[in-house]
mmCIF file of C-alpha atoms in Angstrom:
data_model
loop_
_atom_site.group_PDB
_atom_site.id
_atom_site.type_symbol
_atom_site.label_atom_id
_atom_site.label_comp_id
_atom_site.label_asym_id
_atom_site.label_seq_id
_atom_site.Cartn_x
_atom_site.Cartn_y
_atom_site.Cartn_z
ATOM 1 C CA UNK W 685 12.774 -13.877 -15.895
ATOM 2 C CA UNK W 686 16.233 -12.634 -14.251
ATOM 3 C CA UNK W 687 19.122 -14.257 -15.458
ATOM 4 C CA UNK W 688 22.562 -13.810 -14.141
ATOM 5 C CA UNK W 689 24.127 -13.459 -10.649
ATOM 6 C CA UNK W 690 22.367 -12.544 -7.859
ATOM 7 C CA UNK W 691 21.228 -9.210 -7.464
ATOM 8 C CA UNK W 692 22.752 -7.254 -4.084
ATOM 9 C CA UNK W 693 19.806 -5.186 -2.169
ATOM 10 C CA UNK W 694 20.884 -2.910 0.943
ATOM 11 C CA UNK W 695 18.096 -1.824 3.170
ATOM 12 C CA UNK W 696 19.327 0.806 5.101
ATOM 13 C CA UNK W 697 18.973 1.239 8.872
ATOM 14 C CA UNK W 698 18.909 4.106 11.056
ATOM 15 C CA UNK W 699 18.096 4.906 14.796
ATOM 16 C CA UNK W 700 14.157 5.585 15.256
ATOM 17 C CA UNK W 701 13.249 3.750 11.770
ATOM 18 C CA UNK W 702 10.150 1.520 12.047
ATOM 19 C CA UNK W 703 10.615 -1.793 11.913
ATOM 20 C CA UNK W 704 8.118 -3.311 9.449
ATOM 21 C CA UNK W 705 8.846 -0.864 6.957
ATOM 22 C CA UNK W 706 12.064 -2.494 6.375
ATOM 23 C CA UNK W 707 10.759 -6.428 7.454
ATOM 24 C CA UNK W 708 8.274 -6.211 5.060
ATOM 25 C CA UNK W 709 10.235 -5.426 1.543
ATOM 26 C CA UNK W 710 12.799 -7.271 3.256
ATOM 27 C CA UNK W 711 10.562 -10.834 3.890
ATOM 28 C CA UNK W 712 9.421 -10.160 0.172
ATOM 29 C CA UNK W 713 12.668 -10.413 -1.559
ATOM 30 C CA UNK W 714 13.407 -13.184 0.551
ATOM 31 C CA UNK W 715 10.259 -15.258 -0.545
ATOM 32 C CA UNK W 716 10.694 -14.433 -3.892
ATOM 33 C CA UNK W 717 14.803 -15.968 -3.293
ATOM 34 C CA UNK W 718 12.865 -19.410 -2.202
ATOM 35 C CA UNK W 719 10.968 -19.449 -5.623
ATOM 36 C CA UNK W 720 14.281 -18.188 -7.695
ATOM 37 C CA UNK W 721 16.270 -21.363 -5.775
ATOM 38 C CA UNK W 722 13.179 -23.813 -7.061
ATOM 39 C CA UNK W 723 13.890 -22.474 -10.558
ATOM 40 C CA UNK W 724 17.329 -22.703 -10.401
ATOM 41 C CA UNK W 725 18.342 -19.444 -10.416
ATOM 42 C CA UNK W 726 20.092 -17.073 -8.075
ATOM 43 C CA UNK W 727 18.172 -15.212 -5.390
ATOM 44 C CA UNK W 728 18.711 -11.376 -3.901
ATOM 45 C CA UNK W 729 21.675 -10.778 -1.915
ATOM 46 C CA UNK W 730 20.440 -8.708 1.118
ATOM 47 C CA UNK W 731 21.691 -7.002 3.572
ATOM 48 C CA UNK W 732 20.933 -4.518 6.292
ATOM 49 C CA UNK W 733 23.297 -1.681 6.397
ATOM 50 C CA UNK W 734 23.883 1.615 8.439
ATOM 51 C CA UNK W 735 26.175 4.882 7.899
ATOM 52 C CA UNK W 736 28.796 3.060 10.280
ATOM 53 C CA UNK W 737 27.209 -0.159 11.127
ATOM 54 C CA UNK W 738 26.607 -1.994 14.187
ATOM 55 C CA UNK W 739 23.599 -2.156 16.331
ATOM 56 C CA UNK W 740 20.706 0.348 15.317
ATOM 57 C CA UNK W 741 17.700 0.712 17.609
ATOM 58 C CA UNK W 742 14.116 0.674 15.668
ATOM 59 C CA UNK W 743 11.525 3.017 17.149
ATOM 60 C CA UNK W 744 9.749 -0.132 18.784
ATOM 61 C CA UNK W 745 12.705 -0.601 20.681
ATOM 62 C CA UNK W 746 14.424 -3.569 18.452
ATOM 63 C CA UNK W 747 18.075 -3.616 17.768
ATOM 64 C CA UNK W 748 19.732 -4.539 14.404
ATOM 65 C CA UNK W 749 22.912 -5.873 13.058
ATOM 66 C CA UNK W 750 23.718 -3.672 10.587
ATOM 67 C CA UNK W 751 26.939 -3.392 7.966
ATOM 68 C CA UNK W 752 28.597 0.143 7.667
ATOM 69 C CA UNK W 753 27.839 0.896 3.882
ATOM 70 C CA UNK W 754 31.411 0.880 3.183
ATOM 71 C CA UNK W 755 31.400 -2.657 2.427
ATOM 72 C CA UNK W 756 29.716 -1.910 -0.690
ATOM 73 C CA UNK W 757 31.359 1.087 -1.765
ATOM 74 C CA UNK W 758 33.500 -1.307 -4.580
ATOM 75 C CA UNK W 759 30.083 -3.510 -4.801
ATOM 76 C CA UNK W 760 27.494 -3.405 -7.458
ATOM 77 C CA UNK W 761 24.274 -2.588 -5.910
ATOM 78 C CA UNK W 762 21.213 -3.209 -7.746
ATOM 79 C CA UNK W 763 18.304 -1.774 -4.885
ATOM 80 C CA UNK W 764 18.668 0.278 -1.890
ATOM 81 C CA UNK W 765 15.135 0.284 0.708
ATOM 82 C CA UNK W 766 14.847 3.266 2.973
ATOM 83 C CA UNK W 767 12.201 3.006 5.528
ATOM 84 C CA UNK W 768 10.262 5.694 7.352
ATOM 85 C CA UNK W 769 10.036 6.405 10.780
ATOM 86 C CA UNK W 770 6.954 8.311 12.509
ATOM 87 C CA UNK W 771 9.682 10.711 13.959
ATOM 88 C CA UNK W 772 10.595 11.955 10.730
ATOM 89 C CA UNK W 773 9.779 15.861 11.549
ATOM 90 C CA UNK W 774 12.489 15.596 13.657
ATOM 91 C CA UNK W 775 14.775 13.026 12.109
ATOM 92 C CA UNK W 776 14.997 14.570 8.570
ATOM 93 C CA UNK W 777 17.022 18.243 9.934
ATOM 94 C CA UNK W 778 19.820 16.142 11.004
ATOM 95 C CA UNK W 779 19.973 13.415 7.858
ATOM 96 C CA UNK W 780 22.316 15.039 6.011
ATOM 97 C CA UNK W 781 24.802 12.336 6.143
ATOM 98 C CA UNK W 782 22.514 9.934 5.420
ATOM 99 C CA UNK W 783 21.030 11.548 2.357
ATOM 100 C CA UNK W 784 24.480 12.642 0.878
ATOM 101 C CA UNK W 785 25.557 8.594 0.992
ATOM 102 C CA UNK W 786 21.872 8.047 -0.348
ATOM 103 C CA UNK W 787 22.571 10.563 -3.246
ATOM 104 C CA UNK W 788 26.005 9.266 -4.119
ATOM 105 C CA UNK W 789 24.862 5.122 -3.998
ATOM 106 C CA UNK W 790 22.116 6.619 -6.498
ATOM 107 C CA UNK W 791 24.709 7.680 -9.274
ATOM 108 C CA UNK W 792 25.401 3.576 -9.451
ATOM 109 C CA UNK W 793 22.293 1.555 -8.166
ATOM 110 C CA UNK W 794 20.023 0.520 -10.795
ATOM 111 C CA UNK W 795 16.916 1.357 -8.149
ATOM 112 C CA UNK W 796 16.272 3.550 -5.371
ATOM 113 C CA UNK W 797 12.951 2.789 -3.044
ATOM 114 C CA UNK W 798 11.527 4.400 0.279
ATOM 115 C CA UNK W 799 9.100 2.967 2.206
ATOM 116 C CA UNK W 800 6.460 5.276 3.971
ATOM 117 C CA UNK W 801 7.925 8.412 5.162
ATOM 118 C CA UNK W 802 11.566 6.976 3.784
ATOM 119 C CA UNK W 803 10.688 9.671 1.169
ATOM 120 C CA UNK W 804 11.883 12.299 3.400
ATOM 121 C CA UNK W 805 15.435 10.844 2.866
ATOM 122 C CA UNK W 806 15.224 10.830 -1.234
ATOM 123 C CA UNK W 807 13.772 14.076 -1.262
ATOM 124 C CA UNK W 808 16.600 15.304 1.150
ATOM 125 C CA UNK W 809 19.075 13.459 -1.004
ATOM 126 C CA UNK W 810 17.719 15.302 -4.508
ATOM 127 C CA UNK W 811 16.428 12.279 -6.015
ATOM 128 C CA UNK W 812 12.766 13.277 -6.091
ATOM 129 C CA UNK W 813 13.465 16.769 -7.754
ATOM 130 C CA UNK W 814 10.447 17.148 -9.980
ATOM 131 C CA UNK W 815 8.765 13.860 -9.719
ATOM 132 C CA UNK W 816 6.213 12.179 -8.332
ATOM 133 C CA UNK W 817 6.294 10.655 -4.583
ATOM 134 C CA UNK W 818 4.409 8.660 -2.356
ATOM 135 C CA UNK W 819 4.245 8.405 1.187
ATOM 136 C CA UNK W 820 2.407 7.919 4.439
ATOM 137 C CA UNK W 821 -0.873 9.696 3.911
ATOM 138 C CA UNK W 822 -0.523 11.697 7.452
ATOM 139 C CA UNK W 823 2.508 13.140 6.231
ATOM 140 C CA UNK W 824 1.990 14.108 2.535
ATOM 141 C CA UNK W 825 1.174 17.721 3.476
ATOM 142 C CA UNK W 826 4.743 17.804 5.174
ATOM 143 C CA UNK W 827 6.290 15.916 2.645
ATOM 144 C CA UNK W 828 4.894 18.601 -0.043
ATOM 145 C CA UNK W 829 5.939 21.850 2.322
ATOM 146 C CA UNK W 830 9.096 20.221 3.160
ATOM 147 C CA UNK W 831 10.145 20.116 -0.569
ATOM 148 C CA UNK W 832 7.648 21.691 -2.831
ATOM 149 C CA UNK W 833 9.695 20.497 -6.037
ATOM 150 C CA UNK W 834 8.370 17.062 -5.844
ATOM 151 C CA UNK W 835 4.772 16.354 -6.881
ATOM 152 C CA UNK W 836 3.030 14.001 -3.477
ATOM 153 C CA UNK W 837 0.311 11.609 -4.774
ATOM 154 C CA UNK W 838 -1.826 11.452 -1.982
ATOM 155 C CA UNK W 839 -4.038 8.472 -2.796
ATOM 156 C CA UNK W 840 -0.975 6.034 -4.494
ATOM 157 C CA UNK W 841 -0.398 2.808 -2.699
ATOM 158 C CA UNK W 842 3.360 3.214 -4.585
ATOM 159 C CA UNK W 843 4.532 5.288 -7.291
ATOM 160 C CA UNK W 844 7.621 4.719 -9.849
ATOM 161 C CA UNK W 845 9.116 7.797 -11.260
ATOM 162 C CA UNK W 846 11.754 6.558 -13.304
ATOM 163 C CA UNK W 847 14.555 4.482 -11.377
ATOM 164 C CA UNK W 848 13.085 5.923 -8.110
ATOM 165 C CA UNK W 849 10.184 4.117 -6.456
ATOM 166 C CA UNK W 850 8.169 5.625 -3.306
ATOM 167 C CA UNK W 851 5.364 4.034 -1.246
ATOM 168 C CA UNK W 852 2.938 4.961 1.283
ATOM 169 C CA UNK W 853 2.409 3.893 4.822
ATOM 170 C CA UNK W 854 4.399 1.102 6.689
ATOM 171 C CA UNK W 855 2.600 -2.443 4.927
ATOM 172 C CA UNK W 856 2.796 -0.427 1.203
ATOM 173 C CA UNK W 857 5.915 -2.023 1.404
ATOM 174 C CA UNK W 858 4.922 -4.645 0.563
ATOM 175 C CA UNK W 859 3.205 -3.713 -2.428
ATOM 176 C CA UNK W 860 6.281 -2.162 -3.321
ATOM 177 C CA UNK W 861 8.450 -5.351 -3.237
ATOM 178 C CA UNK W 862 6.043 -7.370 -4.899
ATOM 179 C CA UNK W 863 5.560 -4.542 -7.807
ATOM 180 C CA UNK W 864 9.839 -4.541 -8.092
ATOM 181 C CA UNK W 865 9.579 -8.210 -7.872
ATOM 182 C CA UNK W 866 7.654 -8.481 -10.812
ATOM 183 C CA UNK W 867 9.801 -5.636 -12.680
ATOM 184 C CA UNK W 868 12.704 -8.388 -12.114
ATOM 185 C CA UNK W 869 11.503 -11.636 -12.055
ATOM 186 C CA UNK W 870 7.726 -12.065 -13.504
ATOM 187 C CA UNK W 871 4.368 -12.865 -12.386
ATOM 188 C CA UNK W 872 5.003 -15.893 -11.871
ATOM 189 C CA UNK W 873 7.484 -15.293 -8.569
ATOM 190 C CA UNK W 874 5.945 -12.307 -7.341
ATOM 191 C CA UNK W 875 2.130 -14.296 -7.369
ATOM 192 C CA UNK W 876 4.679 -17.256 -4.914
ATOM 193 C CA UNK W 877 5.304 -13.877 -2.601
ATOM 194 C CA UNK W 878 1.949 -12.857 -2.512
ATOM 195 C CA UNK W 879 0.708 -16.310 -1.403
ATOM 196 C CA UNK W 880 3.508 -16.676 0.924
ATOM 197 C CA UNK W 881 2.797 -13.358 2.396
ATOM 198 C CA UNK W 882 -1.141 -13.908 2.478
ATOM 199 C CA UNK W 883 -1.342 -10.811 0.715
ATOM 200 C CA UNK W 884 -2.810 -9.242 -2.273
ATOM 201 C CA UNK W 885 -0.083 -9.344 -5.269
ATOM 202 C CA UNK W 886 -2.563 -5.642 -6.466
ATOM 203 C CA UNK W 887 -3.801 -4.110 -3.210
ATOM 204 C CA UNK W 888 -7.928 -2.558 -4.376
ATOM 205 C CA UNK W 889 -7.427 1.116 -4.572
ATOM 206 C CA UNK W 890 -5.652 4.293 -3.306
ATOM 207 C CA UNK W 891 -4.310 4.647 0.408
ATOM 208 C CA UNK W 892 -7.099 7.025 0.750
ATOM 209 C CA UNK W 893 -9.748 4.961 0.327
ATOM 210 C CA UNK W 894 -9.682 3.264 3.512
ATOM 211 C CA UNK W 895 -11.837 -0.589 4.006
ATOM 212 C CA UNK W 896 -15.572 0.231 4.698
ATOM 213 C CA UNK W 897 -15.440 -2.505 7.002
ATOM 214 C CA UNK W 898 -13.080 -1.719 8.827
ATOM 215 C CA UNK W 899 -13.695 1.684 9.228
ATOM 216 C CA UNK W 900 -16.886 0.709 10.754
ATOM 217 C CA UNK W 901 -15.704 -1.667 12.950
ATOM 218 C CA UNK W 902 -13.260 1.131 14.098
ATOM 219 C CA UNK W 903 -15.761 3.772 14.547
ATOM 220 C CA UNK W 904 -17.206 4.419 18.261
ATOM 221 C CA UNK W 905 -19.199 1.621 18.877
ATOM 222 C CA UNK W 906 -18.991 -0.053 15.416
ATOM 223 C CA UNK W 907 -18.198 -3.744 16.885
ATOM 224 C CA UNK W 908 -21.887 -3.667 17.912
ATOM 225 C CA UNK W 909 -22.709 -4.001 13.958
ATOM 226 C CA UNK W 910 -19.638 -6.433 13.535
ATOM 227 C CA UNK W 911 -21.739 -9.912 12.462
ATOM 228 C CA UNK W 912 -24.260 -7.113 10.086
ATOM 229 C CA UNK W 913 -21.344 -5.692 8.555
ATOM 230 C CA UNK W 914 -20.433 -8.936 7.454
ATOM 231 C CA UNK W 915 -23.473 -10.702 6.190
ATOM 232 C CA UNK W 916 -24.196 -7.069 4.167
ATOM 233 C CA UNK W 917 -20.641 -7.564 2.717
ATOM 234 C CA UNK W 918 -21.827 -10.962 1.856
ATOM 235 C CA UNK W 919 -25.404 -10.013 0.020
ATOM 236 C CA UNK W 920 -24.663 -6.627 -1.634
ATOM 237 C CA UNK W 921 -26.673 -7.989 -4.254
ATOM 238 C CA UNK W 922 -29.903 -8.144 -2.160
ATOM 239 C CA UNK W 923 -31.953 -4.015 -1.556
ATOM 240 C CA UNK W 924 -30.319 -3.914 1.902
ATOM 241 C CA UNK W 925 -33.124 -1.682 3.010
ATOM 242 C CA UNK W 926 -33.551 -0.369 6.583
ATOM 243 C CA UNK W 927 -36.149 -3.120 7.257
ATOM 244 C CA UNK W 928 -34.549 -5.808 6.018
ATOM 245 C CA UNK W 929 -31.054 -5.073 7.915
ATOM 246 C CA UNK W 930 -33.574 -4.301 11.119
ATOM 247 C CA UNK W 931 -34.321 -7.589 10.902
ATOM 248 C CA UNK W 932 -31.175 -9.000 10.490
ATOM 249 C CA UNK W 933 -30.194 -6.808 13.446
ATOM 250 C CA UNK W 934 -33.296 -7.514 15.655
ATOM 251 C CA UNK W 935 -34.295 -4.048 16.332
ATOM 252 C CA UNK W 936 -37.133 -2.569 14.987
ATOM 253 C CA UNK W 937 -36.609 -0.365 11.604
ATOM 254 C CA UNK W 938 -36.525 3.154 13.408
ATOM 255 C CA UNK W 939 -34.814 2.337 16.398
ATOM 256 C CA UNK W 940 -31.934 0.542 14.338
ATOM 257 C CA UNK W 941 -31.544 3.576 12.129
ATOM 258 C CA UNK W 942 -31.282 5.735 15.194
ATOM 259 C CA UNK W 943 -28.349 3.666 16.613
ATOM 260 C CA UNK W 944 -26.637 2.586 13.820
ATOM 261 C CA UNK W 945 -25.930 6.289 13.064
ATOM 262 C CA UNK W 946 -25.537 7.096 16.648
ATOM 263 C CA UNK W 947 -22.510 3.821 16.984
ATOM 264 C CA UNK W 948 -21.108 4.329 13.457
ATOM 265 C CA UNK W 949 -21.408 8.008 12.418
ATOM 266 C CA UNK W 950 -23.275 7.289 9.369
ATOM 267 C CA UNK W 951 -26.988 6.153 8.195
ATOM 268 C CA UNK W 952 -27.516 2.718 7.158
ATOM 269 C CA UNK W 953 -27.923 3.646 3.473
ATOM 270 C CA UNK W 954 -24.812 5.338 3.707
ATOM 271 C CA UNK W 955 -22.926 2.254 4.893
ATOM 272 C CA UNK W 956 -24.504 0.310 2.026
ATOM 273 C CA UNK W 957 -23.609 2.711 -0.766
ATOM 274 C CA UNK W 958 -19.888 2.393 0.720
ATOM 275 C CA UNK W 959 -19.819 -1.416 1.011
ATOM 276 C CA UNK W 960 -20.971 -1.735 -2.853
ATOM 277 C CA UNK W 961 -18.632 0.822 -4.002
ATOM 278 C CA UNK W 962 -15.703 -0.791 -2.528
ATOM 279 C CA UNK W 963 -16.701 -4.519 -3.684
ATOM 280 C CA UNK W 964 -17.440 -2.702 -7.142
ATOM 281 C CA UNK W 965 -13.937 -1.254 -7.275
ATOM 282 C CA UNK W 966 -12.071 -4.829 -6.643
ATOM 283 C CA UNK W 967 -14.191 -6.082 -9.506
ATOM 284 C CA UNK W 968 -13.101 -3.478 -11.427
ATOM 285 C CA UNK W 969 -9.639 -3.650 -10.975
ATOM 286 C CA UNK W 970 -9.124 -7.306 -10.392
ATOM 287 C CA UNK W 971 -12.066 -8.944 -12.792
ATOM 288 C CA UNK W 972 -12.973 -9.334 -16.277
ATOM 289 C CA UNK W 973 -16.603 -8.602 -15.588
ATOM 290 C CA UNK W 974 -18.186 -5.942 -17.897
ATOM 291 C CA UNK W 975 -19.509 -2.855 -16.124
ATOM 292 C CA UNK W 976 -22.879 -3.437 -15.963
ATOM 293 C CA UNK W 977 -22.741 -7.681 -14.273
ATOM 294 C CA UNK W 978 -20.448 -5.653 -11.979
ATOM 295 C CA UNK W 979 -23.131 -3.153 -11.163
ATOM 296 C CA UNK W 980 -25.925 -5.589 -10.737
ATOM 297 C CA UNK W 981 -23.225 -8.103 -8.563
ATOM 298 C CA UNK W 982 -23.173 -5.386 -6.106
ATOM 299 C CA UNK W 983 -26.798 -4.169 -5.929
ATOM 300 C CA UNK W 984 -26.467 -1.061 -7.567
ATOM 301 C CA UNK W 985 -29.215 -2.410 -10.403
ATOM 302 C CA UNK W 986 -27.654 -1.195 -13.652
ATOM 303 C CA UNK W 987 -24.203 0.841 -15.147
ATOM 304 C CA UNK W 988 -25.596 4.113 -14.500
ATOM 305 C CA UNK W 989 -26.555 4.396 -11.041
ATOM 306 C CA UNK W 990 -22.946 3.120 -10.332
ATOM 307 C CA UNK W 991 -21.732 5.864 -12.410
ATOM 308 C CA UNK W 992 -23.544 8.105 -10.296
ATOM 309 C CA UNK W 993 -22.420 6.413 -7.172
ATOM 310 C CA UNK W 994 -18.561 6.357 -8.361
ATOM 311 C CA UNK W 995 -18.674 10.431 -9.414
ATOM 312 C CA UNK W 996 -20.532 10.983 -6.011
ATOM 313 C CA UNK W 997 -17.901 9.444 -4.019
ATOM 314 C CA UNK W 998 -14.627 9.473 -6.301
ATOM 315 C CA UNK W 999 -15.414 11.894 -8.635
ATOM 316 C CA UNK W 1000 -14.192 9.899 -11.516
ATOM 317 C CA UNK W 1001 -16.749 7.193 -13.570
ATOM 318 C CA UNK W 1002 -16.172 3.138 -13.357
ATOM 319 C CA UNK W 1003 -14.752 3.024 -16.753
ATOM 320 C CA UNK W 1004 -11.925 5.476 -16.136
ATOM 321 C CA UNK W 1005 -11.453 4.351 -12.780
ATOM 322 C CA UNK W 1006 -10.878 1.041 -14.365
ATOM 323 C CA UNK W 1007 -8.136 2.268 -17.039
ATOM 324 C CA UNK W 1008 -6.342 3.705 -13.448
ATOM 325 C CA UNK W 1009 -5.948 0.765 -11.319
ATOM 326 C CA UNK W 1010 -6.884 -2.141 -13.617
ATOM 327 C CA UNK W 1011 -4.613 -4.735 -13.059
#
C-alpha cells in the first residue's frame, strides 16, 4: 500500500487528442483517490496540462482546461498519460515540441504511459528506443515503420518496459490505470476501480483476439442470430450441432446452415469452435480450474481436442497460453 503524500499525475493534452483516451486513465486514478480517502490515505494529484495551457480542442470537438506544463517544472511528478489521437500520421511530423518536453519530464518522473497511439509521442521523444510498445492495433504497422528501433506487440492489451508503460486502443486505458494502480496501491484499490468502472480489473486476452460475439453481431446481418448467439454462449457445454441450433433457430438444418454462413461469414461449427475457445481462454486466465474440467465446461470433451483447437487457432497450447495471461 502507498504511503506518503500524494502522488502528482499530468495527463497531457493536445489539439486533435481523443478524448477517452485521457477520461479513461484519468476516471481510474480518480476512483482509486475515493478508496485511498476511505483508507485514510492521500489520493493522486491530477491534472490536465498542455505545452502552453489553456483551452485544447479534442478530436470530438470538446474543449479542455489545461495548465501550461511549466507549473510543474519545480514539481515532483510521479506519472505523465499521453493519449492518442486517430490523426496521428499527421500529428506526429510536427510534435517535436511536445516530445522534447516529454523527453526532458522523463529524466525526473518515476513513470511514463501512452495511451493508444500516444506511443507515437514516446517513440518521438526516445523513450521507447529498444523496447517493447503497445498501441492501437490499426496502427502497429506504422508505429513499427515509423521507428523500427522499438519492438510493437501487436496482440498486448498494455505492455511495461521498464519505467515506460504503452497500451493499445482508446478503452486499454483503462487496463493500463488499473495495472499502475495496482503497481502503487494493491489489489485491493485497483479491484474498488474495476467495480466502479464496471470493468474487468484483467481484460481475457490480446487486442487481437476480438469477442466472438460481438464480432458476429457486427458482421453483415449478424443481429439476425443475436438471441442464438446468446443461448450458445450460455450452453457451450451441450454438442451444439447444426440440428440442434436449427431448432433453436426455427429453420430447418440445411437452410439454417446456408444463412447463417451467408449473414455471418462463417459456418455454424465455425462459430461454435470460436465461442468455446474464447470462454476456454477466460477460464484459463481468470480460474483455478484444471485443464481438462475447463475443456469439458466448454464442450470441447477432453484436454486434447482443446489443445488441438488452441494450436489451430492461436498456435500456442492451453497450458502455455495459461503461463502468458494467467492472472
Amino acid at each position: 500500500m502507498r504511503i506518503g503524500r500524494p502522488r502528482t499525475v499530468l495527463f497531457v493534452a493536445f489539439p486533435d487528442m481523443c478524448l477517452l483516451d485521457m477520461t479513461g486513465p484519468h476516471t481510474s486514478f480518480w476512483a482509486a483517490g475515493v478508496r485511498l480517502r476511505q483508507l485514510g490515505l492521500p489520493a493522486y494529484d491530477c491534472h490536465t496540462v498542455s505545452l502552453h495551457g489553456g483551452l485544447v480542442r479534442t478530436v470530438e470537438g470538446v474543449e479542455l482546461h489545461t495548465r501550461p506544463v511549466s507549473d510543474f517544472a519545480r514539481k515532483q511528478v510521479d506519472t505523465v498519460v499521453v493519449p492518442g489521437s486517430p490523426n496521428i500520421a499527421e500529428l506526429i511530423d510536427d510534435a517535436g515540441p511536445l516530445a522534447d518536453w516529454l523527453g526532458k519530464v522523463a529524466k525526473k518522473a518515476r513513470r511514463m504511459a501512452s495511451v493508444c497511439t500516444g506511443a507515437f509521442y514516446l517513440a518521438k521523444a526516445g523513450l521507447l528506443h529498444n523496447r517493447r510498445a503497445a498501441t492501437h492495433w490499426g496502427m502497429c504497422e506504422l508505429l513499427q515503420s515509423r521507428f523500427p528501433a522499438l519492438a510493437v506487440d501487436a496482440d498486448a492489451i498494455f505492455v511495461r518496459a521498464d519505467n515506460v508503460w504503452t497500451s493499445a486502443g482508446v478503452t486499454a486505458g483503462i487496463d493500463l490505470a488499473l495495472a499502475m494502480i495496482e503497481e502503487d496501491c494493491g489489489r485491493d484499490v485497483s479491484l474498488f476501480v474495476a467495480r466502479e468502472l464496471v470493468v474487468f480489473l484483467k481484460r481475457s486476452g490480446g487486442q487481437s483476439q476480438h469477442s466472438a460475439l460481438l464480432q458476429a453481431q457486427t458482421e453483415d446481418g449478424g443481429a439476425t442470430f443475436d438471441e442464438l448467439h446468446a443461448w450458445m454462449a450460455d450452453n457451450l457445454g451441450s454438442a451444439l450441432s447444426v440440428e440442434e441450433l436449427a431448432v433453436k433457430a426455427n429453420m430447418s438444418p440445411r437452410n439454417f446452415a446456408r444463412v447463417y454462413k451467408q449473414k455471418t461469414g462463417r459456418t455454424p461449427a465455425k462459430a461454435v469452435e470460436v465461442m468455446r475457445l474464447e470462454a476456454a481462454r477466460r477460464m484459463l486466465e481468470d480460474s483455478d480450474r484444471n485443464i481438462d474440467q475447463i475443456a469439458r465446461q466448454c464442450g470441447f470433451g477432453d484436454e486434447e481436442r482443446m489443445r488441438l483447437t488452441f494450436q489451430r487457432n492461436l498456435s500456442v497450447s492451453p497450458r502455455d497460453y495459461r503461463k502468458r495471461f494467467a492472472g
